[in-house]
PDB file of C-alpha atoms in Angstrom:
ATOM      1  CA  MET A  83      49.090  94.039  24.866  1.00 88.00           C
ATOM      2  CA  ALA A  84      51.185  91.162  23.480  1.00 96.00           C
ATOM      3  CA  ILE A  85      51.459  90.654  19.752  1.00 97.00           C
ATOM      4  CA  ILE A  86      49.317  87.638  18.850  1.00 98.00           C
ATOM      5  CA  ARG A  87      49.382  87.053  15.120  1.00 98.00           C
ATOM      6  CA  ALA A  88      47.511  84.475  13.101  1.00 98.00           C
ATOM      7  CA  LEU A  89      49.471  83.025  10.206  1.00 97.00           C
ATOM      8  CA  ASN A  90      48.343  80.691   7.425  1.00 95.00           C
ATOM      9  CA  GLY A  91      44.912  80.439   9.043  1.00 97.00           C
ATOM     10  CA  ILE A  92      46.240  79.390  12.468  1.00 97.00           C
ATOM     11  CA  THR A  93      45.829  81.635  15.506  1.00 98.00           C
ATOM     12  CA  PRO A  94      47.828  81.090  18.715  1.00 98.00           C
ATOM     13  CA  LYS A  95      45.821  79.619  21.603  1.00 98.00           C
ATOM     14  CA  VAL A  96      46.438  80.765  25.170  1.00 98.00           C
ATOM     15  CA  GLY A  97      45.230  78.800  28.204  1.00 98.00           C
ATOM     16  CA  GLU A  98      43.287  80.193  31.120  1.00 97.00           C
ATOM     17  CA  HIS A  99      45.024  82.347  33.710  1.00 96.00           C
ATOM     18  CA  SER A 100      48.122  82.832  31.558  1.00 97.00           C
ATOM     19  CA  PHE A 101      50.071  86.080  31.454  1.00 97.00           C
ATOM     20  CA  LEU A 102      51.474  87.573  28.257  1.00 98.00           C
ATOM     21  CA  ALA A 103      53.768  90.558  28.701  1.00 97.00           C
ATOM     22  CA  GLU A 104      53.050  93.553  26.502  1.00 97.00           C
ATOM     23  CA  THR A 105      56.076  92.913  24.268  1.00 98.00           C
ATOM     24  CA  ALA A 106      55.738  89.108  23.990  1.00 98.00           C
ATOM     25  CA  VAL A 107      55.171  87.788  20.460  1.00 98.00           C
ATOM     26  CA  LEU A 108      53.137  84.691  19.510  1.00 98.00           C
ATOM     27  CA  VAL A 109      52.821  83.787  15.843  1.00 98.00           C
ATOM     28  CA  GLY A 110      50.865  80.992  14.157  1.00 98.00           C
ATOM     29  CA  ASP A 111      50.706  77.446  15.494  1.00 98.00           C
ATOM     30  CA  VAL A 112      51.361  78.124  19.186  1.00 98.00           C
ATOM     31  CA  VAL A 113      49.411  76.443  21.994  1.00 98.00           C
ATOM     32  CA  ILE A 114      49.995  77.611  25.555  1.00 98.00           C
ATOM     33  CA  GLY A 115      48.612  75.709  28.549  1.00 98.00           C
ATOM     34  CA  LYS A 116      47.021  77.079  31.719  1.00 98.00           C
ATOM     35  CA  HIS A 117      48.811  79.309  34.247  1.00 97.00           C
ATOM     36  CA  CYS A 118      51.739  80.069  31.924  1.00 98.00           C
ATOM     37  CA  SER A 119      53.729  83.268  31.663  1.00 98.00           C
ATOM     38  CA  ILE A 120      55.383  84.613  28.532  1.00 98.00           C
ATOM     39  CA  TRP A 121      57.658  87.494  29.511  1.00 98.00           C
ATOM     40  CA  TYR A 122      58.969  90.643  27.864  1.00 98.00           C
ATOM     41  CA  ASN A 123      60.457  90.273  24.376  1.00 98.00           C
ATOM     42  CA  ALA A 124      59.949  86.501  24.316  1.00 98.00           C
ATOM     43  CA  VAL A 125      59.124  85.209  20.820  1.00 98.00           C
ATOM     44  CA  LEU A 126      57.208  82.000  20.101  1.00 98.00           C
ATOM     45  CA  ARG A 127      57.253  81.727  16.329  1.00 98.00           C
ATOM     46  CA  GLY A 128      55.045  78.861  15.205  1.00 97.00           C
ATOM     47  CA  ASP A 129      55.228  79.798  11.546  1.00 97.00           C
ATOM     48  CA  VAL A 130      56.714  76.584  10.130  1.00 96.00           C
ATOM     49  CA  ASN A 131      55.688  73.975  12.742  1.00 97.00           C
ATOM     50  CA  PRO A 132      53.895  73.811  16.107  1.00 98.00           C
ATOM     51  CA  ILE A 133      55.045  75.074  19.482  1.00 98.00           C
ATOM     52  CA  ILE A 134      53.168  73.401  22.341  1.00 98.00           C
ATOM     53  CA  LEU A 135      53.517  74.394  26.003  1.00 98.00           C
ATOM     54  CA  GLY A 136      52.046  72.508  28.949  1.00 98.00           C
ATOM     55  CA  ASN A 137      50.730  74.085  32.137  1.00 98.00           C
ATOM     56  CA  ASN A 138      52.668  76.314  34.560  1.00 98.00           C
ATOM     57  CA  VAL A 139      55.395  77.086  32.017  1.00 98.00           C
ATOM     58  CA  ASN A 140      57.349  80.317  32.091  1.00 98.00           C
ATOM     59  CA  ILE A 141      59.193  81.598  29.043  1.00 98.00           C
ATOM     60  CA  GLN A 142      61.380  84.366  30.375  1.00 98.00           C
ATOM     61  CA  ASP A 143      62.458  87.666  28.865  1.00 98.00           C
ATOM     62  CA  GLY A 144      64.096  87.507  25.439  1.00 98.00           C
ATOM     63  CA  ALA A 145      63.722  83.745  24.945  1.00 98.00           C
ATOM     64  CA  VAL A 146      63.054  82.495  21.397  1.00 98.00           C
ATOM     65  CA  LEU A 147      61.181  79.303  20.494  1.00 98.00           C
ATOM     66  CA  HIS A 148      61.157  78.197  16.844  1.00 98.00           C
ATOM     67  CA  THR A 149      61.218  75.022  14.751  1.00 95.00           C
ATOM     68  CA  LEU A 150      62.703  73.463  11.628  1.00 92.00           C
ATOM     69  CA  TYR A 151      60.376  73.630   8.615  1.00 92.00           C
ATOM     70  CA  LYS A 152      58.344  70.415   8.332  1.00 88.00           C
ATOM     71  CA  LYS A 153      60.839  68.538  10.533  1.00 93.00           C
ATOM     72  CA  SER A 154      60.879  69.476  14.200  1.00 94.00           C
ATOM     73  CA  ILE A 155      58.437  70.919  16.698  1.00 97.00           C
ATOM     74  CA  VAL A 156      58.822  72.464  20.140  1.00 98.00           C
ATOM     75  CA  ARG A 157      57.160  70.564  22.999  1.00 98.00           C
ATOM     76  CA  ILE A 158      57.439  71.892  26.526  1.00 98.00           C
ATOM     77  CA  GLY A 159      56.011  69.851  29.407  1.00 98.00           C
ATOM     78  CA  ASN A 160      54.443  71.086  32.636  1.00 98.00           C
ATOM     79  CA  ASN A 161      56.245  73.153  35.299  1.00 98.00           C
ATOM     80  CA  VAL A 162      59.119  74.205  33.047  1.00 98.00           C
ATOM     81  CA  SER A 163      61.195  77.370  33.288  1.00 98.00           C
ATOM     82  CA  VAL A 164      62.961  78.638  30.170  1.00 98.00           C
ATOM     83  CA  GLY A 165      65.508  81.252  31.254  1.00 98.00           C
ATOM     84  CA  HIS A 166      66.141  84.725  29.929  1.00 98.00           C
ATOM     85  CA  ASN A 167      67.515  84.811  26.350  1.00 98.00           C
ATOM     86  CA  ALA A 168      67.375  81.026  25.938  1.00 98.00           C
ATOM     87  CA  ASN A 169      66.809  79.562  22.457  1.00 98.00           C
ATOM     88  CA  ILE A 170      64.800  76.404  21.914  1.00 98.00           C
ATOM     89  CA  HIS A 171      64.768  75.241  18.308  1.00 98.00           C
ATOM     90  CA  GLY A 172      62.676  72.176  17.600  1.00 97.00           C
ATOM     91  CA  ALA A 173      63.381  70.480  20.943  1.00 98.00           C
ATOM     92  CA  THR A 174      61.331  68.621  23.549  1.00 98.00           C
ATOM     93  CA  VAL A 175      61.560  69.561  27.226  1.00 98.00           C
ATOM     94  CA  GLU A 176      59.802  67.201  29.609  1.00 98.00           C
ATOM     95  CA  ASP A 177      58.122  68.134  32.916  1.00 98.00           C
ATOM     96  CA  ASP A 178      59.819  69.966  35.799  1.00 97.00           C
ATOM     97  CA  CYS A 179      62.909  71.111  33.871  1.00 98.00           C
ATOM     98  CA  LEU A 180      64.984  74.250  34.159  1.00 98.00           C
ATOM     99  CA  ILE A 181      66.603  75.641  31.020  1.00 98.00           C
ATOM    100  CA  GLY A 182      69.200  78.201  32.079  1.00 98.00           C
ATOM    101  CA  MET A 183      69.646  81.753  30.871  1.00 98.00           C
ATOM    102  CA  GLY A 184      71.165  81.977  27.411  1.00 98.00           C
ATOM    103  CA  ALA A 185      71.070  78.207  26.866  1.00 98.00           C
ATOM    104  CA  THR A 186      70.464  76.869  23.347  1.00 98.00           C
ATOM    105  CA  LEU A 187      68.688  73.605  22.540  1.00 98.00           C
ATOM    106  CA  LEU A 188      68.938  72.567  18.891  1.00 98.00           C
ATOM    107  CA  ASP A 189      66.621  70.395  16.793  1.00 97.00           C
ATOM    108  CA  ASP A 190      65.463  67.047  18.140  1.00 98.00           C
ATOM    109  CA  VAL A 191      67.021  67.490  21.572  1.00 98.00           C
ATOM    110  CA  VAL A 192      65.045  65.769  24.334  1.00 98.00           C
ATOM    111  CA  VAL A 193      65.488  67.027  27.879  1.00 98.00           C
ATOM    112  CA  GLY A 194      64.317  64.383  30.348  1.00 98.00           C
ATOM    113  CA  LYS A 195      62.076  65.051  33.342  1.00 98.00           C
ATOM    114  CA  GLY A 196      63.562  67.240  36.050  1.00 97.00           C
ATOM    115  CA  ALA A 197      66.810  67.901  34.180  1.00 98.00           C
ATOM    116  CA  ILE A 198      68.704  71.178  34.263  1.00 98.00           C
ATOM    117  CA  VAL A 199      70.548  72.746  31.333  1.00 98.00           C
ATOM    118  CA  ALA A 200      72.995  75.286  32.743  1.00 98.00           C
ATOM    119  CA  ALA A 201      73.163  78.913  31.629  1.00 98.00           C
ATOM    120  CA  ASN A 202      74.841  79.583  28.258  1.00 98.00           C
ATOM    121  CA  SER A 203      75.082  75.885  27.398  1.00 98.00           C
ATOM    122  CA  LEU A 204      74.729  74.616  23.841  1.00 98.00           C
ATOM    123  CA  VAL A 205      72.943  71.284  23.474  1.00 98.00           C
ATOM    124  CA  ARG A 206      73.680  69.810  20.058  1.00 98.00           C
ATOM    125  CA  ALA A 207      70.957  68.427  17.781  1.00 98.00           C
ATOM    126  CA  ASN A 208      69.688  64.911  18.512  1.00 98.00           C
ATOM    127  CA  THR A 209      71.053  64.865  22.083  1.00 98.00           C
ATOM    128  CA  ARG A 210      69.071  62.983  24.748  1.00 98.00           C
ATOM    129  CA  ILE A 211      69.475  64.470  28.225  1.00 98.00           C
ATOM    130  CA  GLU A 212      68.711  61.985  30.978  1.00 98.00           C
ATOM    131  CA  SER A 213      66.118  62.794  33.628  1.00 98.00           C
ATOM    132  CA  TYR A 214      67.380  64.443  36.816  1.00 98.00           C
ATOM    133  CA  THR A 215      70.809  65.338  35.452  1.00 98.00           C
ATOM    134  CA  VAL A 216      72.652  68.627  34.971  1.00 98.00           C
ATOM    135  CA  TRP A 217      74.233  69.444  31.624  1.00 98.00           C
ATOM    136  CA  ALA A 218      76.599  72.344  31.006  1.00 98.00           C
ATOM    137  CA  GLY A 219      79.114  73.709  28.530  1.00 98.00           C
ATOM    138  CA  VAL A 220      79.649  74.272  24.823  1.00 98.00           C
ATOM    139  CA  PRO A 221      78.878  71.685  23.684  1.00 98.00           C
ATOM    140  CA  ALA A 222      76.884  70.635  26.731  1.00 98.00           C
ATOM    141  CA  VAL A 223      77.891  67.469  28.549  1.00 98.00           C
ATOM    142  CA  LYS A 224      76.497  65.739  31.614  1.00 98.00           C
ATOM    143  CA  VAL A 225      78.177  67.145  34.706  1.00 98.00           C
ATOM    144  CA  LYS A 226      76.218  65.411  37.458  1.00 97.00           C
ATOM    145  CA  GLU A 227      73.121  63.575  38.547  1.00 97.00           C
ATOM    146  CA  LEU A 228      70.683  65.342  40.833  1.00 96.00           C
ATOM    147  CA  GLY A 229      70.281  63.873  44.300  1.00 93.00           C
ATOM    148  CA  PRO A 230      66.851  63.374  45.861  1.00 88.00           C
ATOM    149  CA  GLU A 231      66.989  66.781  47.599  1.00 85.00           C
ATOM    150  CA  GLN A 232      67.780  68.541  44.290  1.00 90.00           C
ATOM    151  CA  ARG A 233      65.183  66.859  42.078  1.00 92.00           C
ATOM    152  CA  GLU A 234      62.508  69.479  42.661  1.00 91.00           C
ATOM    153  CA  MET A 235      64.631  72.483  41.620  1.00 91.00           C
ATOM    154  CA  GLY A 236      62.889  72.884  38.256  1.00 92.00           C
ATOM    155  CA  LEU A 237      59.428  72.472  39.760  1.00 92.00           C
ATOM    156  CA  LYS A 238      60.174  75.000  42.524  1.00 93.00           C
ATOM    157  CA  ASN A 239      61.455  77.536  39.998  1.00 94.00           C
ATOM    158  CA  ALA A 240      58.266  77.175  37.936  1.00 95.00           C
ATOM    159  CA  GLN A 241      56.153  77.600  41.086  1.00 94.00           C
ATOM    160  CA  GLY A 242      58.010  80.832  41.851  1.00 95.00           C
ATOM    161  CA  TYR A 243      56.997  82.178  38.458  1.00 96.00           C
ATOM    162  CA  LEU A 244      53.337  81.483  39.284  1.00 95.00           C
ATOM    163  CA  LEU A 245      53.751  84.035  42.072  1.00 95.00           C
ATOM    164  CA  TYR A 246      55.567  86.551  39.857  1.00 96.00           C
ATOM    165  CA  LYS A 247      52.890  86.343  37.164  1.00 95.00           C
ATOM    166  CA  SER A 248      50.197  87.001  39.777  1.00 94.00           C
ATOM    167  CA  TRP A 249      51.804  90.372  40.536  1.00 94.00           C
ATOM    168  CA  TYR A 250      51.314  91.385  36.897  1.00 92.00           C
ATOM    169  CA  GLN A 251      47.743  90.143  36.724  1.00 86.00           C
ATOM    170  CA  GLU A 252      46.565  92.107  39.730  1.00 72.00           C
ATOM    171  CA  PRO A 253      45.220  95.600  39.109  1.00 66.00           C
ATOM    172  CA  SER A 254      47.851  98.310  39.568  1.00 56.00           C
ATOM    173  CA  GLU A 255      47.385 100.714  42.451  1.00 54.00           C
TER     174      GLU A 255
END
């Protein structure tokens, strides 16, 4: 069973039909929407400010979500995938985005709808990532705009994780 720890009188809230892996950790002011999945060794530490996830969000293995004390919060929209070992610190990620494995988003970053942050990228504080663009590098810069056929990549990835989570919610044989 996942570690779900109340802190300072606030208990994490988990939406219907969500999956929490046995080694996931949720602390304090964390709100998770419906049909989400929080995978192995992911940590959502809402000890100093809120972490709010929409519906159909997957936070993959080893990812860490945290905030800046009394300054920033984490807001994740609907249909978002946060890749393995990614770090989101006080950033906003709008709907249908894909945050690559090992990527880092610092305080007050805003990732626009349908955008992709490539694996191992570092997005500096206060950066605004335009909708339907790809950002990569250290520090991350815009590398291209997504064409019409590529604009659903983030949404499709999130939908795939709805299937994966269902495997873990079914009784084992």
